[in-house]
């Protein structure tokens, strides 16, 4: 089944270029640079946004020892001075995990975009790609917040700021809905591919 006439090869090329650029930027700034900060060549990440207990009033100066401090109110910045290798990993793990899932999503969307250029929207592989995208979005909505909760707990555990940091596990209802919609779209693509195959078998 050919793509609609309003979608041109130029449109496909532009979409592929945008997806490729996004893939490059996410890979560089959200995966490679944080990993290089952990291993040493670049400055390490030393902060993490956290929620502060609403009844806590932080003093003007950072509340903590020289190793771990809080800056801000309600939503605060957890500052780890001179983080160790383990602390560097804990600081970047949720972000890198989320970025890797985004890389998977963008790569699969790029492959789907190439089928648009070829005029073969209902390529059977697109349904499988969309199912994987739905799974990646689901993991981003559930696993990444869990990693954030676990790593934040590990970072503040045993420090003076521990009582002030509010540890919570927050699911994004929006991204759960997006995952469901993408899975539904995958089902529709799969049905379209089967209909095409049945039609071609009658010719």
PDB file of C-alpha atoms in Angstrom:
ATOM      1  CA  UNK A   1       0.000   0.000   0.000  1.00  0.00           C
ATOM      2  CA  UNK A   2       1.516   3.272  -1.114  1.00  0.00           C
ATOM      3  CA  UNK A   3       1.799   6.294   1.122  1.00  0.00           C
ATOM      4  CA  UNK A   4      -0.683   9.131   0.663  1.00  0.00           C
ATOM      5  CA  UNK A   5       0.089  11.598  -2.113  1.00  0.00           C
ATOM      6  CA  UNK A   6       0.463  14.495   0.332  1.00  0.00           C
ATOM      7  CA  UNK A   7       3.550  12.862   1.848  1.00  0.00           C
ATOM      8  CA  UNK A   8       6.488  13.371  -0.508  1.00  0.00           C
ATOM      9  CA  UNK A   9       9.975  11.895  -0.565  1.00  0.00           C
ATOM     10  CA  UNK A  10      11.273  15.331   0.457  1.00  0.00           C
ATOM     11  CA  UNK A  11       9.064  15.211   3.561  1.00  0.00           C
ATOM     12  CA  UNK A  12      10.534  11.810   4.383  1.00  0.00           C
ATOM     13  CA  UNK A  13      14.080  13.075   3.910  1.00  0.00           C
ATOM     14  CA  UNK A  14      13.408  16.039   6.232  1.00  0.00           C
ATOM     15  CA  UNK A  15      11.850  13.750   8.858  1.00  0.00           C
ATOM     16  CA  UNK A  16      14.799  11.356   8.646  1.00  0.00           C
ATOM     17  CA  UNK A  17      17.260  14.253   8.973  1.00  0.00           C
ATOM     18  CA  UNK A  18      15.474  15.594  12.064  1.00  0.00           C
ATOM     19  CA  UNK A  19      15.331  12.165  13.686  1.00  0.00           C
ATOM     20  CA  UNK A  20      18.991  11.563  12.850  1.00  0.00           C
ATOM     21  CA  UNK A  21      19.977  14.926  14.363  1.00  0.00           C
ATOM     22  CA  UNK A  22      17.957  14.205  17.509  1.00  0.00           C
ATOM     23  CA  UNK A  23      19.581  10.782  17.751  1.00  0.00           C
ATOM     24  CA  UNK A  24      23.052  12.331  17.476  1.00  0.00           C
ATOM     25  CA  UNK A  25      22.369  15.033  20.083  1.00  0.00           C
ATOM     26  CA  UNK A  26      20.842  12.623  22.598  1.00  0.00           C
ATOM     27  CA  UNK A  27      23.686  10.165  22.086  1.00  0.00           C
ATOM     28  CA  UNK A  28      26.316  12.855  22.635  1.00  0.00           C
ATOM     29  CA  UNK A  29      24.892  15.026  25.394  1.00  0.00           C
ATOM     30  CA  UNK A  30      22.718  12.568  27.319  1.00  0.00           C
ATOM     31  CA  UNK A  31      24.763   9.358  27.019  1.00  0.00           C
ATOM     32  CA  UNK A  32      28.384   9.874  25.945  1.00  0.00           C
ATOM     33  CA  UNK A  33      29.210  13.057  27.887  1.00  0.00           C
ATOM     34  CA  UNK A  34      27.725  11.837  31.212  1.00  0.00           C
ATOM     35  CA  UNK A  35      29.575   8.510  30.823  1.00  0.00           C
ATOM     36  CA  UNK A  36      32.830  10.372  30.120  1.00  0.00           C
ATOM     37  CA  UNK A  37      32.161  12.389  33.266  1.00  0.00           C
ATOM     38  CA  UNK A  38      31.947   9.153  35.249  1.00  0.00           C
ATOM     39  CA  UNK A  39      35.131   7.700  33.751  1.00  0.00           C
ATOM     40  CA  UNK A  40      37.204  10.856  34.092  1.00  0.00           C
ATOM     41  CA  UNK A  41      37.873  12.794  30.822  1.00  0.00           C
ATOM     42  CA  UNK A  42      35.061  15.287  31.468  1.00  0.00           C
ATOM     43  CA  UNK A  43      33.875  17.037  34.627  1.00  0.00           C
ATOM     44  CA  UNK A  44      31.526  14.710  36.497  1.00  0.00           C
ATOM     45  CA  UNK A  45      27.887  15.419  37.225  1.00  0.00           C
ATOM     46  CA  UNK A  46      27.700  16.415  40.901  1.00  0.00           C
ATOM     47  CA  UNK A  47      24.072  17.508  41.350  1.00  0.00           C
ATOM     48  CA  UNK A  48      20.629  15.912  41.373  1.00  0.00           C
ATOM     49  CA  UNK A  49      17.226  17.582  41.583  1.00  0.00           C
ATOM     50  CA  UNK A  50      15.292  16.282  44.589  1.00  0.00           C
ATOM     51  CA  UNK A  51      12.043  17.073  46.400  1.00  0.00           C
ATOM     52  CA  UNK A  52      12.347  18.581  49.844  1.00  0.00           C
ATOM     53  CA  UNK A  53       9.929  17.916  52.689  1.00  0.00           C
ATOM     54  CA  UNK A  54       7.402  20.766  52.630  1.00  0.00           C
ATOM     55  CA  UNK A  55       7.826  21.510  56.328  1.00  0.00           C
ATOM     56  CA  UNK A  56      11.617  21.716  56.068  1.00  0.00           C
ATOM     57  CA  UNK A  57      13.185  25.162  55.990  1.00  0.00           C
ATOM     58  CA  UNK A  58      16.711  25.070  54.715  1.00  0.00           C
ATOM     59  CA  UNK A  59      19.155  27.686  56.029  1.00  0.00           C
ATOM     60  CA  UNK A  60      20.716  30.251  53.779  1.00  0.00           C
ATOM     61  CA  UNK A  61      23.905  28.219  53.535  1.00  0.00           C
ATOM     62  CA  UNK A  62      23.786  24.635  52.206  1.00  0.00           C
ATOM     63  CA  UNK A  63      22.486  22.201  54.798  1.00  0.00           C
ATOM     64  CA  UNK A  64      25.035  19.432  55.161  1.00  0.00           C
ATOM     65  CA  UNK A  65      28.629  18.535  55.520  1.00  0.00           C
ATOM     66  CA  UNK A  66      31.216  19.376  52.883  1.00  0.00           C
ATOM     67  CA  UNK A  67      30.336  16.145  51.091  1.00  0.00           C
ATOM     68  CA  UNK A  68      26.583  16.465  50.520  1.00  0.00           C
ATOM     69  CA  UNK A  69      24.476  19.629  50.563  1.00  0.00           C
ATOM     70  CA  UNK A  70      21.040  20.942  49.617  1.00  0.00           C
ATOM     71  CA  UNK A  71      20.325  24.182  47.796  1.00  0.00           C
ATOM     72  CA  UNK A  72      16.771  25.431  47.352  1.00  0.00           C
ATOM     73  CA  UNK A  73      13.286  24.953  48.795  1.00  0.00           C
ATOM     74  CA  UNK A  74      10.640  22.332  48.007  1.00  0.00           C
ATOM     75  CA  UNK A  75      12.432  21.360  44.786  1.00  0.00           C
ATOM     76  CA  UNK A  76      16.096  21.470  45.722  1.00  0.00           C
ATOM     77  CA  UNK A  77      19.463  20.660  44.237  1.00  0.00           C
ATOM     78  CA  UNK A  78      21.379  17.860  45.901  1.00  0.00           C
ATOM     79  CA  UNK A  79      25.070  18.739  45.650  1.00  0.00           C
ATOM     80  CA  UNK A  80      27.743  16.059  46.060  1.00  0.00           C
ATOM     81  CA  UNK A  81      31.155  17.631  46.482  1.00  0.00           C
ATOM     82  CA  UNK A  82      33.977  15.679  44.846  1.00  0.00           C
ATOM     83  CA  UNK A  83      31.822  12.605  44.089  1.00  0.00           C
ATOM     84  CA  UNK A  84      33.433   9.181  44.167  1.00  0.00           C
ATOM     85  CA  UNK A  85      33.152   6.780  41.237  1.00  0.00           C
ATOM     86  CA  UNK A  86      30.142   5.091  42.828  1.00  0.00           C
ATOM     87  CA  UNK A  87      28.434   8.431  43.459  1.00  0.00           C
ATOM     88  CA  UNK A  88      29.099   9.507  39.873  1.00  0.00           C
ATOM     89  CA  UNK A  89      27.391   6.362  38.630  1.00  0.00           C
ATOM     90  CA  UNK A  90      24.423   6.935  40.944  1.00  0.00           C
ATOM     91  CA  UNK A  91      24.102  10.555  39.799  1.00  0.00           C
ATOM     92  CA  UNK A  92      23.999   9.790  36.068  1.00  0.00           C
ATOM     93  CA  UNK A  93      22.316   6.370  36.045  1.00  0.00           C
ATOM     94  CA  UNK A  94      18.649   7.474  35.749  1.00  0.00           C
ATOM     95  CA  UNK A  95      19.443  10.077  33.087  1.00  0.00           C
ATOM     96  CA  UNK A  96      21.610   7.748  31.022  1.00  0.00           C
ATOM     97  CA  UNK A  97      19.023   4.960  31.258  1.00  0.00           C
ATOM     98  CA  UNK A  98      16.304   7.329  30.056  1.00  0.00           C
ATOM     99  CA  UNK A  99      18.551   8.611  27.258  1.00  0.00           C
ATOM    100  CA  UNK A 100      19.359   5.076  26.078  1.00  0.00           C
ATOM    101  CA  UNK A 101      15.638   4.315  25.885  1.00  0.00           C
ATOM    102  CA  UNK A 102      15.182   7.523  23.891  1.00  0.00           C
ATOM    103  CA  UNK A 103      17.981   6.433  21.544  1.00  0.00           C
ATOM    104  CA  UNK A 104      16.126   3.149  20.946  1.00  0.00           C
ATOM    105  CA  UNK A 105      12.896   5.044  20.272  1.00  0.00           C
ATOM    106  CA  UNK A 106      14.531   7.484  17.846  1.00  0.00           C
ATOM    107  CA  UNK A 107      16.382   4.707  16.002  1.00  0.00           C
ATOM    108  CA  UNK A 108      13.163   2.750  15.493  1.00  0.00           C
ATOM    109  CA  UNK A 109      11.278   5.877  14.427  1.00  0.00           C
ATOM    110  CA  UNK A 110      14.045   6.523  11.896  1.00  0.00           C
ATOM    111  CA  UNK A 111      13.510   3.046  10.444  1.00  0.00           C
ATOM    112  CA  UNK A 112       9.760   3.652  10.255  1.00  0.00           C
ATOM    113  CA  UNK A 113      10.429   6.975   8.501  1.00  0.00           C
ATOM    114  CA  UNK A 114      12.490   5.165   5.868  1.00  0.00           C
ATOM    115  CA  UNK A 115       9.487   2.988   5.022  1.00  0.00           C
ATOM    116  CA  UNK A 116       7.471   6.175   4.481  1.00  0.00           C
ATOM    117  CA  UNK A 117      10.062   7.300   1.953  1.00  0.00           C
ATOM    118  CA  UNK A 118       9.736   3.970   0.157  1.00  0.00           C
ATOM    119  CA  UNK A 119       5.932   4.259   0.164  1.00  0.00           C
ATOM    120  CA  UNK A 120       5.504   1.110   2.256  1.00  0.00           C
ATOM    121  CA  UNK A 121       3.877   2.311   5.484  1.00  0.00           C
ATOM    122  CA  UNK A 122       2.399  -1.104   6.301  1.00  0.00           C
ATOM    123  CA  UNK A 123       5.711  -2.913   6.245  1.00  0.00           C
ATOM    124  CA  UNK A 124       5.183  -5.826   8.692  1.00  0.00           C
ATOM    125  CA  UNK A 125       8.348  -4.773  10.528  1.00  0.00           C
ATOM    126  CA  UNK A 126       6.767  -1.438  11.476  1.00  0.00           C
ATOM    127  CA  UNK A 127       4.263  -3.135  13.771  1.00  0.00           C
ATOM    128  CA  UNK A 128       7.106  -4.851  15.647  1.00  0.00           C
ATOM    129  CA  UNK A 129       9.040  -1.591  15.810  1.00  0.00           C
ATOM    130  CA  UNK A 130       6.058   0.210  17.290  1.00  0.00           C
ATOM    131  CA  UNK A 131       5.597  -2.507  19.904  1.00  0.00           C
ATOM    132  CA  UNK A 132       9.246  -2.067  20.931  1.00  0.00           C
ATOM    133  CA  UNK A 133       8.739   1.719  21.045  1.00  0.00           C
ATOM    134  CA  UNK A 134       5.682   1.219  23.276  1.00  0.00           C
ATOM    135  CA  UNK A 135       7.760  -0.987  25.599  1.00  0.00           C
ATOM    136  CA  UNK A 136      10.569   1.605  25.678  1.00  0.00           C
ATOM    137  CA  UNK A 137       8.107   4.372  26.563  1.00  0.00           C
ATOM    138  CA  UNK A 138       6.609   2.147  29.281  1.00  0.00           C
ATOM    139  CA  UNK A 139      10.070   1.509  30.744  1.00  0.00           C
ATOM    140  CA  UNK A 140      10.829   5.231  30.617  1.00  0.00           C
ATOM    141  CA  UNK A 141       7.650   5.900  32.582  1.00  0.00           C
ATOM    142  CA  UNK A 142       8.239   3.182  35.189  1.00  0.00           C
ATOM    143  CA  UNK A 143      11.873   2.042  35.358  1.00  0.00           C
ATOM    144  CA  UNK A 144      13.582   5.432  35.110  1.00  0.00           C
ATOM    145  CA  UNK A 145      11.618   6.978  38.025  1.00  0.00           C
ATOM    146  CA  UNK A 146      12.378   3.827  40.040  1.00  0.00           C
ATOM    147  CA  UNK A 147      16.098   4.238  39.312  1.00  0.00           C
ATOM    148  CA  UNK A 148      15.852   7.882  40.354  1.00  0.00           C
ATOM    149  CA  UNK A 149      14.243   6.878  43.653  1.00  0.00           C
ATOM    150  CA  UNK A 150      16.774   4.128  44.366  1.00  0.00           C
ATOM    151  CA  UNK A 151      19.839   6.209  43.480  1.00  0.00           C
ATOM    152  CA  UNK A 152      18.626   9.280  45.382  1.00  0.00           C
ATOM    153  CA  UNK A 153      18.049   7.098  48.455  1.00  0.00           C
ATOM    154  CA  UNK A 154      21.575   5.710  48.137  1.00  0.00           C
ATOM    155  CA  UNK A 155      23.085   9.197  47.724  1.00  0.00           C
ATOM    156  CA  UNK A 156      21.433  10.741  50.794  1.00  0.00           C
ATOM    157  CA  UNK A 157      21.447   7.670  53.048  1.00  0.00           C
ATOM    158  CA  UNK A 158      23.461   8.326  56.201  1.00  0.00           C
ATOM    159  CA  UNK A 159      24.037  12.021  55.424  1.00  0.00           C
ATOM    160  CA  UNK A 160      22.712  15.024  57.376  1.00  0.00           C
ATOM    161  CA  UNK A 161      20.385  15.947  54.499  1.00  0.00           C
ATOM    162  CA  UNK A 162      18.566  12.596  54.577  1.00  0.00           C
ATOM    163  CA  UNK A 163      15.670  13.822  56.804  1.00  0.00           C
ATOM    164  CA  UNK A 164      15.084  16.810  54.506  1.00  0.00           C
ATOM    165  CA  UNK A 165      14.880  14.898  51.219  1.00  0.00           C
ATOM    166  CA  UNK A 166      11.471  13.523  50.320  1.00  0.00           C
ATOM    167  CA  UNK A 167      11.889  10.120  48.688  1.00  0.00           C
ATOM    168  CA  UNK A 168       9.001   9.214  46.407  1.00  0.00           C
ATOM    169  CA  UNK A 169       8.283   7.083  43.363  1.00  0.00           C
ATOM    170  CA  UNK A 170       6.326   9.031  40.765  1.00  0.00           C
ATOM    171  CA  UNK A 171       4.765   7.471  37.694  1.00  0.00           C
ATOM    172  CA  UNK A 172       3.909   9.639  34.700  1.00  0.00           C
ATOM    173  CA  UNK A 173       0.286   8.998  33.723  1.00  0.00           C
ATOM    174  CA  UNK A 174       0.892  10.866  30.460  1.00  0.00           C
ATOM    175  CA  UNK A 175       3.700   8.541  29.350  1.00  0.00           C
ATOM    176  CA  UNK A 176       1.712   5.474  30.390  1.00  0.00           C
ATOM    177  CA  UNK A 177      -1.054   6.760  28.115  1.00  0.00           C
ATOM    178  CA  UNK A 178       1.448   7.389  25.302  1.00  0.00           C
ATOM    179  CA  UNK A 179       2.758   3.812  25.656  1.00  0.00           C
ATOM    180  CA  UNK A 180      -0.805   2.489  25.391  1.00  0.00           C
ATOM    181  CA  UNK A 181      -1.516   4.606  22.304  1.00  0.00           C
ATOM    182  CA  UNK A 182       1.691   3.487  20.589  1.00  0.00           C
ATOM    183  CA  UNK A 183       0.831  -0.153  21.342  1.00  0.00           C
ATOM    184  CA  UNK A 184      -2.632   0.426  19.834  1.00  0.00           C
ATOM    185  CA  UNK A 185      -0.995   1.981  16.756  1.00  0.00           C
ATOM    186  CA  UNK A 186       1.263  -1.072  16.489  1.00  0.00           C
ATOM    187  CA  UNK A 187      -1.810  -3.280  16.482  1.00  0.00           C
ATOM    188  CA  UNK A 188      -3.361  -1.161  13.719  1.00  0.00           C
ATOM    189  CA  UNK A 189      -0.175  -1.366  11.637  1.00  0.00           C
ATOM    190  CA  UNK A 190      -0.077  -5.115  12.120  1.00  0.00           C
ATOM    191  CA  UNK A 191      -3.698  -5.409  10.999  1.00  0.00           C
ATOM    192  CA  UNK A 192      -2.947  -3.253   7.956  1.00  0.00           C
ATOM    193  CA  UNK A 193       0.020  -5.449   7.055  1.00  0.00           C
ATOM    194  CA  UNK A 194      -2.134  -8.592   7.290  1.00  0.00           C
ATOM    195  CA  UNK A 195      -4.844  -7.039   5.121  1.00  0.00           C
ATOM    196  CA  UNK A 196      -2.241  -6.099   2.517  1.00  0.00           C
ATOM    197  CA  UNK A 197      -0.839  -9.610   2.529  1.00  0.00           C
ATOM    198  CA  UNK A 198      -4.328 -11.091   2.143  1.00  0.00           C
ATOM    199  CA  UNK A 199      -5.125  -8.700  -0.704  1.00  0.00           C
ATOM    200  CA  UNK A 200      -1.901  -9.477  -2.530  1.00  0.00           C
ATOM    201  CA  UNK A 201      -2.618 -13.182  -2.152  1.00  0.00           C
ATOM    202  CA  UNK A 202      -5.906 -12.734  -4.033  1.00  0.00           C
ATOM    203  CA  UNK A 203      -4.236 -11.071  -7.019  1.00  0.00           C
TER     204      UNK A 203
END
